[in-house]
Structure formats: structure tokens, C-alpha cells
């Protein structure tokens, strides 16, 4: 695989995971805090933070080529028990996002198709992605490139049709801007998953860092453009009630072409993110099963290409079970806060692992051009803003859901760790 081709593929995987329907929904949650030109400031700050995060991801991944990123980093830095909890926390976030994607896609389809036909179309599309991944086809990566390019092109086309409208510019205070940044960080989630598709260790030196940073810049540009288009067509007070802003934007334009473009954007975004999320989450579960941290059932392979069938089926079922829960008002009102805290917590763990691993004298891996002071600054910023989001009086439901999730993951991790310890102690010396 040539460096250019590999770079294009990595950018497509990185951006494809990040460009989702749920990002459109979270995007409008930024407007009460950062409207007008401040939206670009929030995206820029979040993009800079994400740039530091992905460079640390790339450097740490070069130390553990072929390993599952967050699992390998946190295990080496903090030990097995903490690593297991952090990894399961990450998988839970992926399932939560996947459920929201499927729910929003169904919500979109029933507005343009009869209910039964909408459910059938969604089932066929998701089944097709699952089938492609179960068979381990190389075509899945080619589809990922094509789907990401199509999503980006249609987003730009839809925004271009709406941009002639005047962009509203409410006054934004520095405190509001800081509240917007952790929410804006969600728009970049999944960029780091491209690391799983690195084919050559040499790619960690230049190809991967450039691809990840390019994907971050592309995502910031796309959502900045799309956010400006939304603000140009809707009053500030009306933006917060839009569950499917891209579809409502098309309707506001009163153009059938725009409506079809919005529908295509939604469908391709779901397929793109589901494709990458399914593959990535299944690899994490498969890796944990190979380490005997999860039941061996998750490690079973199938087909000539040895796809982790059971892990993929589990992830797919988990996403489908999560989807109906997204209609619950308490959960819907808390999603942006939950996602913000999840992301900040995971990325703080990664940055902490980077600070510990860089002190090791073994010289493993390929160092990236990221200074320690930048990492500490981003880590402190993410920690403070995440705590600030969850401390918001409106985050009562989010805190309750987060507490339940942490208790469940903690109990699972403690139980699995106990089983592993018993097995280890029982081995003959």
C-alpha cells in the first residue's frame, strides 16, 4: 500500500467515524454557548485539543503496534484493573453513540418514508454493513473511503445552498465559550480509531500523524460550515429544539434536492460510523477475550478471513438495544453532557498514560512533535471543563446515569479481575 493511498484511507476512516448524525444533534447544543463567529472559536479550541490527543495516541500506538490502543496504553501505565475499567467505559460510550445513531436514522427515515418501509430500509442497511464486516472483506475499507467522501461532499453542498442567509451572532462570554468546548470535542470522536488500520509501522512516523491532524482539520471545517448554515436559516431560540438539524435545514430551504441531500448525508453518516464503530469495538472485545479478561465466546473467529463474529454480533445487538432507549426524555436531555464527560475522561487517561510512558528510558516507539507542556495544558483544560459540565445544575440526570454506568463497569471489572486472579493463583508453579 503506497503512503498516499494509506493516508487517504486513514483520513477516511478517521473522519468517517466522526461525521455522524449524532454530531449534527450535538452541534446545535453548542449554539446557546457559542453562536456566530464564536462557534468557529469553540471548534478551533476543541480541534487543537484533539490534535494533541491524536498525536499522543499515535506515539503510544507506535509503542504497541497491532494492540488495541486505549487498552494497551492504560494497562502499561496504570495496571490491569484500571485499564479494564477504562476500556469497558470506552466500549460503553461506543454502544451509546451507536444506539443514538440508529435511533436518529430511524427518526429521519420515518419522516421521508412510510414507517414499515423506513424500518425495512434501516434493517437492510445495517445488515449489509454487518455482513461485509463478518466476511472480513477488504471492500469495507474502500466503501469507507467512498462513504466519507460522499458525506463530506453532500454536507458542503447542503451548507452552500443555505449560506446566503444572514448568520446570527449572539454575544458569547468567555465562560460560555469554555462550556462549549467539551461539547465541541464530541464532534471529533472516533478520529483515533484510524490507528487500528495502520498497515506499516513506518506509517507512525509521518503518514498517521498527518492523516489524523488532517482529519481533525477537515471535521472542524465541515461542522463550522454546516453550523454557519444552520445559524443563517434559524432563529437562535429555535435551534435547540431540532433533533435532526440537517433535515430541518433542507426543509427550510424548500428544495426537494436539498431534502434528498440531507437524507443521503444521514444514511451515509450512519453507515460510515457504524462500519468503523462495529469493527473497532469488536476488536476491543476480541482482544480482551484473547487476554482472558472476557469470556472466550468473544474470541471466536469465523470465515476464511477470521472475522471476530461473536464480538461483532454482540456489538450490533448492544447498539440495537440502546436505540429505543434514546427516545427517553431523561436520556435525550443528558446526552451532550454524558458524551462530553466520557470523552474528556477517556482522553485525560490517554494523556496521563503518555506522560508516564514518555519517562521510560527504553526508547520504544516513534516520538511525535508534541511538547509536554501542551499535553499537560490540554489535560488540565479537559479535566476542568468536564467537571464543570457535570457540575451544571441541569446535569442532574446525566450525573445519575453516569453514576449507574460507573457502578456497573466497576462491578464487572472487579468480578473479571477476581476471576483472572483466581486462575493465575491456581496455576502450578
Coordinates of C-alpha atoms in Angstrom, one line a residue:
X1 CA 0.0 0.0 0.0
X2 CA 1.5 3.4 -1.0
X3 CA 1.9 6.1 1.5
X4 CA -0.6 8.4 -0.3
X5 CA -3.2 5.6 -0.6
X6 CA -2.7 4.7 3.1
X7 CA -3.0 8.3 4.2
X8 CA -6.3 8.8 2.2
X9 CA -7.7 5.6 3.8
X10 CA -6.7 6.7 7.3
X11 CA -8.3 10.1 6.8
X12 CA -11.4 8.5 5.5
X13 CA -11.6 6.1 8.5
X14 CA -10.9 8.9 11.0
X15 CA -13.3 11.4 9.5
X16 CA -15.9 8.7 8.8
X17 CA -16.2 7.7 12.4
X18 CA -16.6 11.4 13.4
X19 CA -19.1 12.6 10.8
X20 CA -22.3 11.2 12.2
X21 CA -26.0 12.2 12.6
X22 CA -25.5 12.5 16.3
X23 CA -22.8 15.1 15.7
X24 CA -25.4 17.3 14.0
X25 CA -27.6 16.9 17.1
X26 CA -24.7 17.7 19.4
X27 CA -23.7 20.6 17.2
X28 CA -26.8 22.6 17.9
X29 CA -26.2 22.2 21.7
X30 CA -23.2 24.5 21.1
X31 CA -25.3 27.4 19.9
X32 CA -26.6 28.6 23.3
X33 CA -22.9 28.8 24.4
X34 CA -21.1 29.8 21.2
X35 CA -23.1 31.3 18.4
X36 CA -21.9 33.2 15.3
X37 CA -18.2 33.5 15.0
X38 CA -17.7 32.0 18.5
X39 CA -18.7 28.7 17.0
X40 CA -15.5 28.6 15.0
X41 CA -13.6 29.6 18.1
X42 CA -15.1 26.6 20.0
X43 CA -14.4 24.3 17.1
X44 CA -10.8 25.7 16.8
X45 CA -10.0 25.2 20.5
X46 CA -11.6 21.7 20.6
X47 CA -9.6 20.9 17.4
X48 CA -6.3 22.0 18.9
X49 CA -7.0 19.8 22.0
X50 CA -7.9 16.9 19.7
X51 CA -4.8 17.5 17.7
X52 CA -2.7 17.0 20.8
X53 CA -4.7 13.9 21.8
X54 CA -4.3 12.2 18.4
X55 CA -0.6 12.8 18.3
X56 CA -0.3 11.2 21.8
X57 CA -2.4 8.4 20.5
X58 CA -0.1 7.9 17.5
X59 CA 3.0 8.0 19.7
X60 CA 1.7 5.5 22.2
X61 CA 0.4 3.2 19.5
X62 CA 3.8 3.1 17.9
X63 CA 5.0 1.5 21.2
X64 CA 2.3 -1.2 20.9
X65 CA 1.9 -1.9 17.2
X66 CA -1.1 -4.1 16.5
X67 CA -2.5 -3.7 20.0
X68 CA -5.8 -2.1 20.9
X69 CA -4.9 1.5 21.8
X70 CA -6.6 2.5 25.0
X71 CA -6.3 -1.0 26.5
X72 CA -2.5 -1.2 25.8
X73 CA -1.8 2.4 27.0
X74 CA -3.7 2.3 30.2
X75 CA -2.6 -1.2 31.1
X76 CA 1.1 -0.3 30.7
X77 CA 0.7 2.9 32.6
X78 CA -1.8 2.1 35.4
X79 CA -2.2 -1.6 35.6
X80 CA -4.7 -4.2 34.6
X81 CA -7.7 -3.3 36.8
X82 CA -7.8 0.4 35.9
X83 CA -7.2 -0.5 32.2
X84 CA -10.1 -2.9 32.1
X85 CA -12.5 -0.4 33.6
X86 CA -11.3 2.4 31.2
X87 CA -11.6 0.1 28.2
X88 CA -15.1 -1.0 29.2
X89 CA -16.0 2.6 29.8
X90 CA -14.9 3.4 26.2
X91 CA -16.9 0.5 24.8
X92 CA -20.0 1.6 26.7
X93 CA -19.6 5.0 25.1
X94 CA -19.3 3.5 21.6
X95 CA -22.5 1.5 22.2
X96 CA -24.3 4.6 23.5
X97 CA -23.3 6.6 20.4
X98 CA -24.2 3.7 18.1
X99 CA -27.7 3.5 19.7
X100 CA -28.2 7.2 19.2
X101 CA -27.1 6.9 15.5
X102 CA -29.6 4.1 14.8
X103 CA -32.4 6.0 16.6
X104 CA -31.8 9.2 14.8
X105 CA -31.5 7.4 11.5
X106 CA -34.9 5.8 12.1
X107 CA -36.3 9.1 13.1
X108 CA -35.1 10.6 9.9
X109 CA -36.4 7.8 7.6
X110 CA -39.9 7.8 9.0
X111 CA -40.1 11.5 8.0
X112 CA -39.5 10.7 4.4
X113 CA -40.8 7.1 4.1
X114 CA -43.7 5.1 5.4
X115 CA -42.9 3.6 8.8
X116 CA -42.7 0.0 7.7
X117 CA -40.6 0.8 4.7
X118 CA -38.3 3.1 6.8
X119 CA -37.7 0.2 9.3
X120 CA -37.0 -2.2 6.5
X121 CA -34.5 0.2 4.8
X122 CA -32.7 0.7 8.0
X123 CA -32.6 -3.0 8.8
X124 CA -31.2 -3.8 5.3
X125 CA -28.5 -1.1 5.5
X126 CA -27.3 -2.2 8.9
X127 CA -27.4 -5.9 8.0
X128 CA -25.4 -5.1 4.9
X129 CA -22.6 -3.4 6.9
X130 CA -22.6 -6.3 9.4
X131 CA -22.4 -8.8 6.6
X132 CA -19.5 -7.1 5.0
X133 CA -17.6 -7.0 8.3
X134 CA -18.4 -10.5 9.2
X135 CA -17.0 -11.7 5.9
X136 CA -13.9 -9.6 6.5
X137 CA -14.0 -8.1 3.0
X138 CA -11.3 -5.7 2.1
X139 CA -14.1 -3.9 0.3
X140 CA -15.2 -2.4 3.6
X141 CA -12.2 0.0 3.7
X142 CA -12.9 1.0 0.1
X143 CA -16.6 1.6 1.0
X144 CA -15.4 3.6 4.0
X145 CA -13.4 6.0 1.7
X146 CA -16.3 6.3 -0.7
X147 CA -18.9 6.9 2.0
X148 CA -16.8 9.5 3.8
X149 CA -16.1 11.4 0.6
X150 CA -19.8 11.3 -0.3
X151 CA -20.9 12.6 3.2
X152 CA -18.4 15.4 3.1
X153 CA -19.4 16.5 -0.4
X154 CA -23.1 16.4 0.4
X155 CA -22.6 18.3 3.7
X156 CA -20.7 21.1 1.7
X157 CA -23.4 21.1 -1.0
X158 CA -26.2 21.4 1.6
X159 CA -24.4 24.1 3.5
X160 CA -23.7 26.0 0.3
X161 CA -27.4 26.1 -0.5
X162 CA -28.2 27.7 2.9
X163 CA -25.2 30.0 3.4
X164 CA -26.6 33.1 1.7
X165 CA -28.8 33.6 4.7
X166 CA -27.6 36.1 7.4
X167 CA -25.7 34.4 10.3
X168 CA -27.0 35.3 13.7
X169 CA -24.2 36.4 16.1
X170 CA -25.3 36.5 19.8
X171 CA -22.9 37.7 22.4
X172 CA -20.7 35.0 23.8
X173 CA -18.8 35.3 27.1
X174 CA -15.5 33.5 27.8
X175 CA -17.3 31.3 30.4
X176 CA -19.9 30.2 27.8
X177 CA -17.1 29.5 25.3
X178 CA -15.4 27.2 27.7
X179 CA -18.7 25.4 28.3
X180 CA -19.0 24.9 24.5
X181 CA -15.5 23.4 24.0
X182 CA -16.1 19.9 25.7
X183 CA -19.3 19.6 23.7
X184 CA -17.5 20.6 20.5
X185 CA -14.9 17.9 21.3
X186 CA -17.6 15.3 20.7
X187 CA -17.6 16.3 17.0
X188 CA -14.1 14.7 16.7
X189 CA -14.8 11.5 18.5
X190 CA -13.5 8.4 16.7
X191 CA -10.7 10.1 14.8
X192 CA -8.2 8.0 16.8
X193 CA -9.8 4.7 15.6
X194 CA -7.9 5.1 12.3
X195 CA -4.9 3.8 14.2
X196 CA -6.4 0.3 14.1
X197 CA -6.0 0.3 10.3
X198 CA -2.3 1.2 10.2
X199 CA -0.6 -1.4 7.9
X200 CA 3.1 -0.4 8.3
X201 CA 5.0 0.5 11.4
X202 CA 6.8 3.2 9.5
X203 CA 3.4 4.9 9.0
X204 CA 3.6 6.0 12.6
X205 CA 6.5 8.3 11.7
X206 CA 4.7 10.6 9.2
X207 CA 1.7 9.1 7.4
X208 CA -0.5 8.5 10.5
X209 CA 0.1 11.9 12.3
X210 CA -0.5 13.8 9.1
X211 CA -3.7 11.8 8.4
X212 CA -5.1 12.3 11.9
X213 CA -4.4 16.0 12.0
X214 CA -5.8 16.4 8.5
X215 CA -9.0 14.6 9.6
X216 CA -9.3 16.9 12.6
X217 CA -9.0 19.9 10.4
X218 CA -11.5 18.5 7.9
X219 CA -14.1 17.8 10.6
X220 CA -13.7 21.3 12.1
X221 CA -14.2 22.9 8.7
X222 CA -17.2 20.8 7.8
X223 CA -19.0 21.4 11.0
X224 CA -18.1 25.0 11.1
X225 CA -19.6 25.5 7.6
X226 CA -22.6 23.4 8.5
X227 CA -23.1 25.3 11.8
X228 CA -22.9 28.7 10.0
X229 CA -25.6 27.4 7.5
X230 CA -27.9 26.4 10.4
X231 CA -27.5 29.8 12.1
X232 CA -28.2 31.5 8.8
X233 CA -31.6 29.9 8.5
X234 CA -32.9 29.5 12.0
X235 CA -33.5 31.9 14.9
X236 CA -31.2 31.2 17.9
X237 CA -34.2 30.2 20.1
X238 CA -35.4 27.6 17.5
X239 CA -32.0 25.8 17.1
X240 CA -32.1 23.9 20.4
X241 CA -35.3 22.0 19.5
X242 CA -34.0 20.5 16.3
X243 CA -33.5 16.7 16.7
X244 CA -32.4 16.4 13.0
X245 CA -30.9 19.8 12.1
X246 CA -29.7 18.7 8.7
X247 CA -33.2 17.5 7.7
X248 CA -34.8 20.7 9.1
X249 CA -32.3 22.8 7.2
X250 CA -33.3 21.1 3.9
X251 CA -37.0 21.7 4.7
X252 CA -36.3 25.4 5.4
X253 CA -34.7 25.7 2.0
X254 CA -37.9 24.4 0.5
X255 CA -35.9 22.3 -2.0
X256 CA -36.5 18.7 -2.9
X257 CA -32.9 18.4 -3.9
X258 CA -31.8 19.7 -0.5
X259 CA -34.2 17.2 1.2
X260 CA -32.6 14.3 -0.7
X261 CA -29.1 15.6 0.0
X262 CA -29.9 15.7 3.7
X263 CA -31.3 12.2 3.7
X264 CA -28.3 10.9 1.8
X265 CA -26.0 12.6 4.3
X266 CA -27.8 10.9 7.2
X267 CA -27.8 7.4 5.7
X268 CA -24.1 7.6 4.7
X269 CA -23.1 9.0 8.0
X270 CA -24.8 6.2 9.9
X271 CA -23.3 3.5 7.6
X272 CA -19.9 5.1 7.8
X273 CA -19.8 5.4 11.6
X274 CA -21.5 2.0 12.1
X275 CA -18.9 0.4 9.9
X276 CA -15.9 1.8 11.8
X277 CA -17.5 1.5 15.2
X278 CA -18.6 -2.1 14.7
X279 CA -15.1 -3.1 13.6
X280 CA -13.3 -1.2 16.3
X281 CA -15.5 -2.1 19.3
X282 CA -15.5 -5.8 18.2
X283 CA -11.7 -5.7 18.1
X284 CA -11.5 -4.4 21.6
X285 CA -13.8 -7.1 22.9
X286 CA -11.9 -9.8 20.9
X287 CA -8.6 -8.5 22.3
X288 CA -9.9 -8.6 25.9
X289 CA -11.2 -12.2 25.3
X290 CA -7.8 -13.2 23.9
X291 CA -6.2 -11.9 27.2
X292 CA -8.8 -14.0 29.1
X293 CA -10.4 -10.9 30.6
X294 CA -13.7 -11.6 28.9
X295 CA -15.3 -15.0 28.2
X296 CA -13.7 -17.0 25.4
X297 CA -17.0 -16.7 23.4
X298 CA -15.9 -13.2 22.3
X299 CA -12.7 -14.6 20.8
X300 CA -14.3 -17.0 18.4
X301 CA -13.5 -16.4 14.7
X302 CA -15.3 -17.3 11.6
X303 CA -14.7 -17.5 7.8
X304 CA -11.6 -17.6 5.8
X305 CA -10.6 -14.1 6.9
X306 CA -11.1 -14.9 10.6
X307 CA -13.5 -12.2 11.5
X308 CA -14.4 -11.9 15.2
X309 CA -18.0 -13.0 14.6
X310 CA -19.3 -13.2 18.1
X311 CA -17.8 -9.9 19.2
X312 CA -19.4 -8.2 16.1
X313 CA -22.8 -9.8 16.8
X314 CA -22.6 -8.6 20.5
X315 CA -21.8 -5.0 19.5
X316 CA -24.6 -5.0 16.9
X317 CA -27.1 -6.3 19.4
X318 CA -25.9 -3.8 22.0
X319 CA -26.4 -0.9 19.6
X320 CA -29.9 -2.1 18.6
X321 CA -30.9 -2.5 22.3
X322 CA -29.6 1.0 23.1
X323 CA -31.5 2.6 20.2
X324 CA -35.1 2.5 21.7
X325 CA -33.7 4.0 25.0
X326 CA -32.7 7.2 23.1
X327 CA -36.4 8.2 23.0
X328 CA -36.5 8.5 26.8
X329 CA -36.6 12.3 27.7
X330 CA -34.3 12.0 30.6
X331 CA -31.6 10.4 28.5
X332 CA -32.1 12.6 25.5
X333 CA -31.7 15.8 27.6
X334 CA -28.4 14.4 29.1
X335 CA -26.6 13.1 26.0
X336 CA -24.4 16.0 25.2
X337 CA -23.3 16.2 28.8
X338 CA -22.7 12.5 29.1
X339 CA -20.7 12.4 25.8
X340 CA -18.7 15.4 26.9
X341 CA -17.7 13.8 30.2
X342 CA -17.0 10.4 28.6
X343 CA -14.7 11.9 26.0
X344 CA -12.8 14.1 28.4
X345 CA -12.3 11.3 30.9
X346 CA -11.0 8.9 28.3
X347 CA -8.7 11.4 26.7
X348 CA -7.4 12.5 30.1
X349 CA -6.5 8.9 30.8
X350 CA -4.7 8.7 27.5
X351 CA -2.7 11.9 28.1
X352 CA -1.8 10.7 31.6
X353 CA -0.6 7.4 30.1
X354 CA 1.5 9.4 27.6
X355 CA 3.2 11.4 30.4
X356 CA 4.1 8.2 32.2
X357 CA 5.3 6.3 29.2
X358 CA 7.5 9.1 27.9
X359 CA 9.5 8.9 31.0
X360 CA 10.5 5.3 30.3
X361 CA 14.1 5.0 29.1
X362 CA 13.5 2.1 26.7
X363 CA 13.2 4.3 23.7
X364 CA 10.4 2.3 22.1
X365 CA 8.0 3.8 19.6
X366 CA 8.2 6.9 17.4
X367 CA 8.1 10.2 19.1
X368 CA 5.7 12.8 17.8
X369 CA 6.4 16.6 17.8
X370 CA 4.2 17.3 20.8
X371 CA 5.7 19.1 23.8
X372 CA 5.0 18.0 27.3
X373 CA 3.6 21.5 28.4
X374 CA 1.0 21.3 25.6
X375 CA -0.1 17.8 26.8
X376 CA -0.4 19.0 30.5
X377 CA -2.3 22.1 29.4
X378 CA -4.8 20.1 27.3
X379 CA -5.2 17.5 30.1
X380 CA -5.9 20.2 32.7
X381 CA -8.3 22.0 30.4
X382 CA -10.3 18.8 29.6
X383 CA -10.4 17.8 33.3
X384 CA -11.7 21.2 34.5
X385 CA -14.2 21.7 31.7
X386 CA -15.6 18.1 32.1
X387 CA -16.1 18.6 35.8
X388 CA -17.7 22.0 35.0
X389 CA -20.2 20.4 32.6
X390 CA -21.2 17.7 35.1
X391 CA -21.5 20.2 37.9
X392 CA -24.1 22.2 35.9
X393 CA -27.4 22.2 37.8
X394 CA -29.1 21.0 34.6
X395 CA -26.9 17.9 34.6
X396 CA -28.8 16.0 37.4
X397 CA -30.0 13.2 35.0
X398 CA -26.5 13.0 33.4
X399 CA -24.9 12.6 36.9
X400 CA -27.4 9.8 37.8
X401 CA -26.9 7.9 34.6
X402 CA -23.1 8.3 34.8
X403 CA -23.1 7.0 38.4
X404 CA -25.1 3.9 37.4
X405 CA -22.7 3.3 34.5
X406 CA -19.6 3.6 36.6
X407 CA -21.0 1.3 39.3
X408 CA -21.9 -1.3 36.7
X409 CA -18.5 -1.1 35.0
X410 CA -16.7 -1.1 38.3
X411 CA -18.6 -4.3 39.4
X412 CA -17.9 -6.0 36.1
X413 CA -14.2 -5.1 36.3
X414 CA -13.8 -6.2 39.9
X415 CA -15.6 -9.5 39.1
X416 CA -13.5 -10.2 36.0
X417 CA -10.3 -9.3 37.8
X418 CA -11.2 -11.6 40.6
X419 CA -11.7 -14.5 38.2
X420 CA -8.4 -13.7 36.5
X421 CA -6.6 -13.6 39.8
X422 CA -8.0 -16.9 41.0
X423 CA -7.0 -18.6 37.7
X424 CA -3.5 -17.1 38.0
X425 CA -3.1 -18.2 41.6
X426 CA -4.3 -21.7 40.8
X427 CA -1.7 -22.4 38.1
X428 CA 1.1 -24.8 39.1
X429 CA 4.4 -23.1 39.8

